[in-house]
Each structure stands twice: as structure tokens, then as C-alpha cells.
Amino acid sequence: DADVTQTPRNRITKTGKRIMLECSQTKGHDRMYWYRQDPGLGLRLIYYSFDVKDINKGEISDGYSVSRQAQAKFSLSLESAIPNQTALYFCATSDGLAGFNHEQFFGPGTRLTVL
Amino acid sequence: QKEVEQNSGPLSVPEGAIASLNCTYSDRGSQSFFWYRQYSGKSPELIMFIYSNGDKEDGRFTAQLNKASQYVSLLIRDSQPSDSATYLCAVNDGGDDKIIFGKGTRLHILP
């Protein structure tokens, strides 16, 4: 089984709908992240969480919210989806006790299309 | 705004040659540097991590770090068609433990 899983893998929705993307990990990491990737714009950080009670905005948090339900689960919500939120979304995890090695481990991604 | 800069490419390299990918970063407080490989539509995967000045080799890959020049590079020796991908340079934010990603360089290995 994959260490970092994302559901759904693909989703097509309409403008104004509420959407939740879910991420689960079995790596035992304390830190979790949500990114979006758009062609030519690279990976942009939406939200991140360093433990269950810690939630931080990234560079593009407007229009998104998150919930860290447990150490292993981090969900991303779009309260009212709009077309420019069409993108590839990645969840990632890292080990806060890894010293200099802040390696992030990525899930397989969710391709979201907002019509 | 802390930045990581890469040439977007595409960089075309003949099979068997050395591919050289470059990256500069703005945060002098950064201590950890990463190269990720990403195939189209797939998730990034780590191929090299370096935190000391100098070279680090792993198989056909060599990462080079020069903190004084705020420069990190990746060399791929004996390039193979399977190396064709986008390579993301990433640097830790010196203020906390986030990672800042560059926009990536597309590498195309010509058979």
C-alpha cells in the first residue's frame, strides 16, 4: 500500500459546489502539506500543518480551508469552487524530527476540474 | 519574497551525454537543498538531498552546492531516455521548515 494516499484521484465539479480532497498517510510523519500545481507555475503551497493543533496558511490559501482530523489525516476543502481552482493537487508529508532532511513525500495527486 | 529560480527549459541532451541543471535561491538562511524528479502527471520524487558545500554523488547523479554563491546544481551522467522529466529544485525556508520549490526545468533526452 502507498504511504501517502489521496482521494479522489480525479474529480469534475461545477462552479459553486463544495469539494473536499482527502489525504491519509501511514508514514507516521507529523507534518502535512497541501500544494497545487499549474502548468508553468510550479508547486504552490496552500496550507501546511506541523502537528494536529497547528494549521498555517501558505502562499495561496484564499478560497481554501483545511482540517487536520488526526496525525494521519489532512483534508482540503474548496467551499465554493471556481474554474481557476482547476489544477493538480498534491498532499505531502515530512518528518519534523529528521534534522536537516526536510524531505517531503508526495501523494499521487488529485486532478480537479471546475466547470 | 523568498525565491528559487530555475531555467524552465526544455533542455535537450543527447543520450549518453551529461545533463546539467542549475538553480539559484534567495534565502541565505537555507540549509537543505533538494532535487525532485517529476514525470508528467505524476507526483514529485526525491532524487538528491544535499546540505554541505561541495559535491554529493549517488549513482549517475551528482548534486553540487555553493552556499556563498547561493547556487545548487544537478548533473546526470550517461543520460537515458528515462531521465526525460521535469526536475524541481527545492530549498528549505530558513525561517521555518517549509520547502520552497522552483518552477522546474524540463529535460528531454534525445535517443
Coordinates of C-alpha atoms in Angstrom, one line a residue:
Chain A
D1 CA 0.0 0.0 0.0
A2 CA 1.1 3.5 -0.7
D3 CA 2.4 5.6 2.2
V4 CA 0.5 8.7 1.2
T5 CA -2.9 8.4 -0.4
Q6 CA -5.2 10.9 -1.8
T7 CA -8.9 10.6 -2.6
P8 CA -10.4 11.2 -5.1
R9 CA -7.8 10.8 -7.8
N10 CA -9.9 12.7 -10.3
R11 CA -12.9 15.0 -9.8
I12 CA -15.0 17.1 -12.1
T13 CA -17.4 19.5 -10.5
K14 CA -19.3 22.7 -11.2
T15 CA -18.8 26.3 -10.1
G16 CA -20.1 26.9 -6.7
K17 CA -20.0 23.4 -5.4
R18 CA -18.3 22.4 -2.2
I19 CA -15.4 20.0 -2.7
M20 CA -13.3 18.1 -0.2
L21 CA -10.0 16.4 -1.0
E22 CA -8.7 13.9 1.5
C23 CA -5.1 12.8 2.3
S24 CA -4.1 10.0 4.5
Q25 CA -0.6 8.8 5.4
T26 CA 0.9 5.7 7.1
K27 CA 4.5 7.1 7.4
G28 CA 3.9 8.4 11.0
H29 CA 5.0 11.9 10.0
D30 CA 3.8 14.9 12.0
R31 CA 3.9 17.4 9.2
M32 CA 1.5 17.6 6.3
Y33 CA 1.1 19.9 3.3
W34 CA -1.3 20.8 0.5
Y35 CA 0.0 22.1 -2.8
R36 CA -1.5 22.9 -6.1
Q37 CA 0.4 22.6 -9.4
D38 CA -0.5 24.6 -12.5
P39 CA 1.4 24.4 -15.8
G40 CA 4.3 26.9 -15.7
L41 CA 3.7 27.9 -12.1
G42 CA 5.3 25.0 -10.3
L43 CA 4.2 23.8 -6.9
R44 CA 2.5 26.4 -4.7
L45 CA 1.8 25.8 -1.0
I46 CA -1.9 26.2 0.0
Y47 CA -1.8 25.2 3.7
Y48 CA 0.5 23.2 6.0
S49 CA 0.3 21.7 9.4
F50 CA 3.2 20.8 11.7
D51 CA 1.0 18.8 14.2
V52 CA -2.7 18.2 14.8
K53 CA -3.2 21.5 16.6
D54 CA -1.1 23.6 14.2
I55 CA -2.6 25.0 10.9
N56 CA -0.8 27.6 8.8
K57 CA -1.6 29.4 5.6
G58 CA 0.6 29.0 2.6
E59 CA 1.1 31.5 -0.2
I60 CA -2.3 30.8 -1.9
S61 CA -4.8 30.0 0.9
D62 CA -7.7 32.2 -0.3
G63 CA -10.7 30.1 -1.3
Y64 CA -9.4 27.1 0.5
S65 CA -9.7 25.7 4.1
V66 CA -8.2 22.6 5.8
S67 CA -8.8 20.3 8.6
R68 CA -6.3 18.1 10.4
Q69 CA -8.5 15.4 11.8
A70 CA -5.7 13.3 13.1
Q71 CA -1.9 12.9 12.7
A72 CA -2.5 10.8 9.7
K73 CA -5.3 12.8 8.0
F74 CA -5.3 16.2 6.4
S75 CA -8.2 17.3 4.2
L76 CA -8.5 20.3 1.9
S77 CA -11.9 22.0 1.2
L78 CA -13.0 24.3 -1.5
E79 CA -16.1 25.9 -0.1
S80 CA -17.4 27.3 -3.4
A81 CA -15.3 26.0 -6.3
I82 CA -14.4 28.3 -9.1
P83 CA -12.9 27.5 -12.5
N84 CA -9.5 28.9 -11.7
Q85 CA -9.1 26.3 -9.0
T86 CA -8.8 23.7 -11.7
A87 CA -5.4 22.2 -11.1
L88 CA -3.4 19.1 -9.9
Y89 CA -3.5 19.0 -6.1
F90 CA -0.8 17.2 -4.1
C91 CA -0.6 16.3 -0.5
A92 CA 2.8 15.8 1.1
T93 CA 4.3 14.7 4.4
S94 CA 7.6 15.2 6.2
D95 CA 9.2 14.1 9.4
G96 CA 9.8 17.0 11.8
L97 CA 12.5 15.1 13.6
A98 CA 14.6 14.5 10.6
G99 CA 17.1 17.3 11.3
F100 CA 18.4 18.9 8.1
N101 CA 16.5 16.5 5.9
H102 CA 13.1 18.1 5.3
E103 CA 12.3 15.7 2.5
Q104 CA 8.7 15.7 1.6
F105 CA 6.9 12.6 0.4
F106 CA 4.1 13.2 -2.0
G107 CA 0.8 11.5 -2.6
P108 CA -0.3 10.6 -6.2
G109 CA -2.3 13.8 -6.7
T110 CA -5.9 14.7 -7.4
R111 CA -6.8 16.2 -10.7
L112 CA -9.6 18.6 -10.1
T113 CA -11.6 20.3 -12.9
V114 CA -14.1 23.0 -12.1
L115 CA -16.5 23.7 -14.9
Chain B
Q1 CA 9.7 37.0 -1.1
K2 CA 12.0 34.0 -0.9
E3 CA 12.6 32.6 -4.3
V4 CA 14.1 29.6 -6.1
E5 CA 14.9 30.2 -9.7
Q6 CA 15.4 27.6 -12.5
N7 CA 15.5 27.8 -16.2
S8 CA 12.2 26.3 -17.4
G9 CA 13.8 24.7 -20.5
P10 CA 13.3 22.5 -22.3
L11 CA 16.9 21.3 -22.0
S12 CA 17.7 18.8 -24.8
V13 CA 20.6 16.5 -24.2
P14 CA 21.8 13.6 -26.4
E15 CA 21.5 10.1 -24.9
G16 CA 24.7 9.2 -23.1
A17 CA 25.8 12.8 -22.5
I18 CA 25.9 14.8 -19.2
A19 CA 22.8 16.8 -18.4
S20 CA 23.5 19.9 -16.2
L21 CA 20.6 21.5 -14.3
N22 CA 21.0 24.7 -12.4
C23 CA 19.2 26.5 -9.6
T24 CA 19.7 29.7 -7.6
Y25 CA 18.0 30.7 -4.3
S26 CA 17.5 33.9 -2.5
D27 CA 17.4 32.9 1.2
R28 CA 20.9 32.9 2.8
G29 CA 19.4 31.1 5.8
S30 CA 18.5 28.0 3.8
Q31 CA 20.4 24.9 4.9
S32 CA 18.8 22.0 3.0
F33 CA 18.6 21.5 -0.8
F34 CA 16.7 19.0 -2.8
W35 CA 16.3 17.8 -6.3
Y36 CA 13.0 16.2 -7.2
R37 CA 12.1 14.4 -10.5
Q38 CA 8.6 14.6 -11.8
Y39 CA 7.2 12.7 -14.7
S40 CA 4.2 14.2 -16.5
G41 CA 1.0 13.8 -14.5
K42 CA 2.9 12.1 -11.6
S43 CA 4.0 13.2 -8.2
P44 CA 7.5 14.5 -7.5
E45 CA 10.0 12.0 -6.1
L46 CA 13.2 12.9 -4.3
I47 CA 16.4 12.0 -6.2
M48 CA 19.1 14.0 -4.3
F49 CA 19.4 15.8 -0.9
I50 CA 22.4 17.9 0.0
Y51 CA 23.2 20.3 2.9
S52 CA 27.0 20.6 2.8
N53 CA 29.0 22.7 0.4
G54 CA 30.6 20.7 -2.3
D55 CA 29.6 17.6 -4.3
K56 CA 27.4 14.6 -3.4
E57 CA 27.2 11.7 -5.7
D58 CA 24.6 8.9 -6.0
G59 CA 24.9 6.6 -8.9
R60 CA 24.6 8.7 -12.1
F61 CA 23.5 11.8 -10.2
T62 CA 25.8 14.4 -8.6
A63 CA 24.4 17.4 -6.7
Q64 CA 26.7 20.4 -6.2
L65 CA 26.2 23.1 -3.6
N66 CA 27.8 26.5 -3.3
K67 CA 26.3 28.4 -0.4
A68 CA 28.4 31.5 -1.0
S69 CA 27.0 31.9 -4.5
Q70 CA 23.6 30.6 -3.4
Y71 CA 23.7 28.1 -6.2
V72 CA 22.9 24.4 -6.4
S73 CA 23.2 22.1 -9.5
L74 CA 22.4 18.6 -10.6
L75 CA 24.5 16.6 -13.0
I76 CA 23.1 13.5 -14.7
R77 CA 25.8 11.4 -16.3
D78 CA 25.2 8.9 -19.1
S79 CA 21.7 10.4 -19.7
Q80 CA 19.0 7.9 -20.6
P81 CA 15.6 8.5 -22.2
S82 CA 14.0 7.5 -18.9
D83 CA 15.6 10.7 -17.4
S84 CA 13.3 12.8 -19.5
A85 CA 11.2 14.6 -16.9
T86 CA 10.8 17.9 -15.1
Y87 CA 13.4 18.5 -12.4
L88 CA 12.3 20.6 -9.4
C89 CA 14.9 22.3 -7.2
A90 CA 13.7 22.8 -3.7
V91 CA 15.2 24.7 -0.7
N92 CA 14.2 24.9 2.9
D93 CA 12.9 28.2 4.1
G94 CA 15.5 29.4 6.6
G95 CA 12.8 30.8 8.8
D96 CA 10.9 27.6 9.4
D97 CA 10.7 24.1 7.9
K98 CA 8.7 24.7 4.8
I99 CA 10.3 24.0 1.5
I100 CA 10.2 26.4 -1.4
F101 CA 10.1 24.8 -4.9
G102 CA 11.4 26.2 -8.1
K103 CA 9.1 26.0 -11.1
G104 CA 11.2 23.2 -12.6
T105 CA 13.4 22.5 -15.6
R106 CA 12.0 20.2 -18.4
L107 CA 14.7 17.8 -19.5
H108 CA 14.5 15.9 -22.8
I109 CA 17.0 13.2 -23.6
L110 CA 17.3 12.7 -27.3
P111 CA 17.7 9.0 -28.3

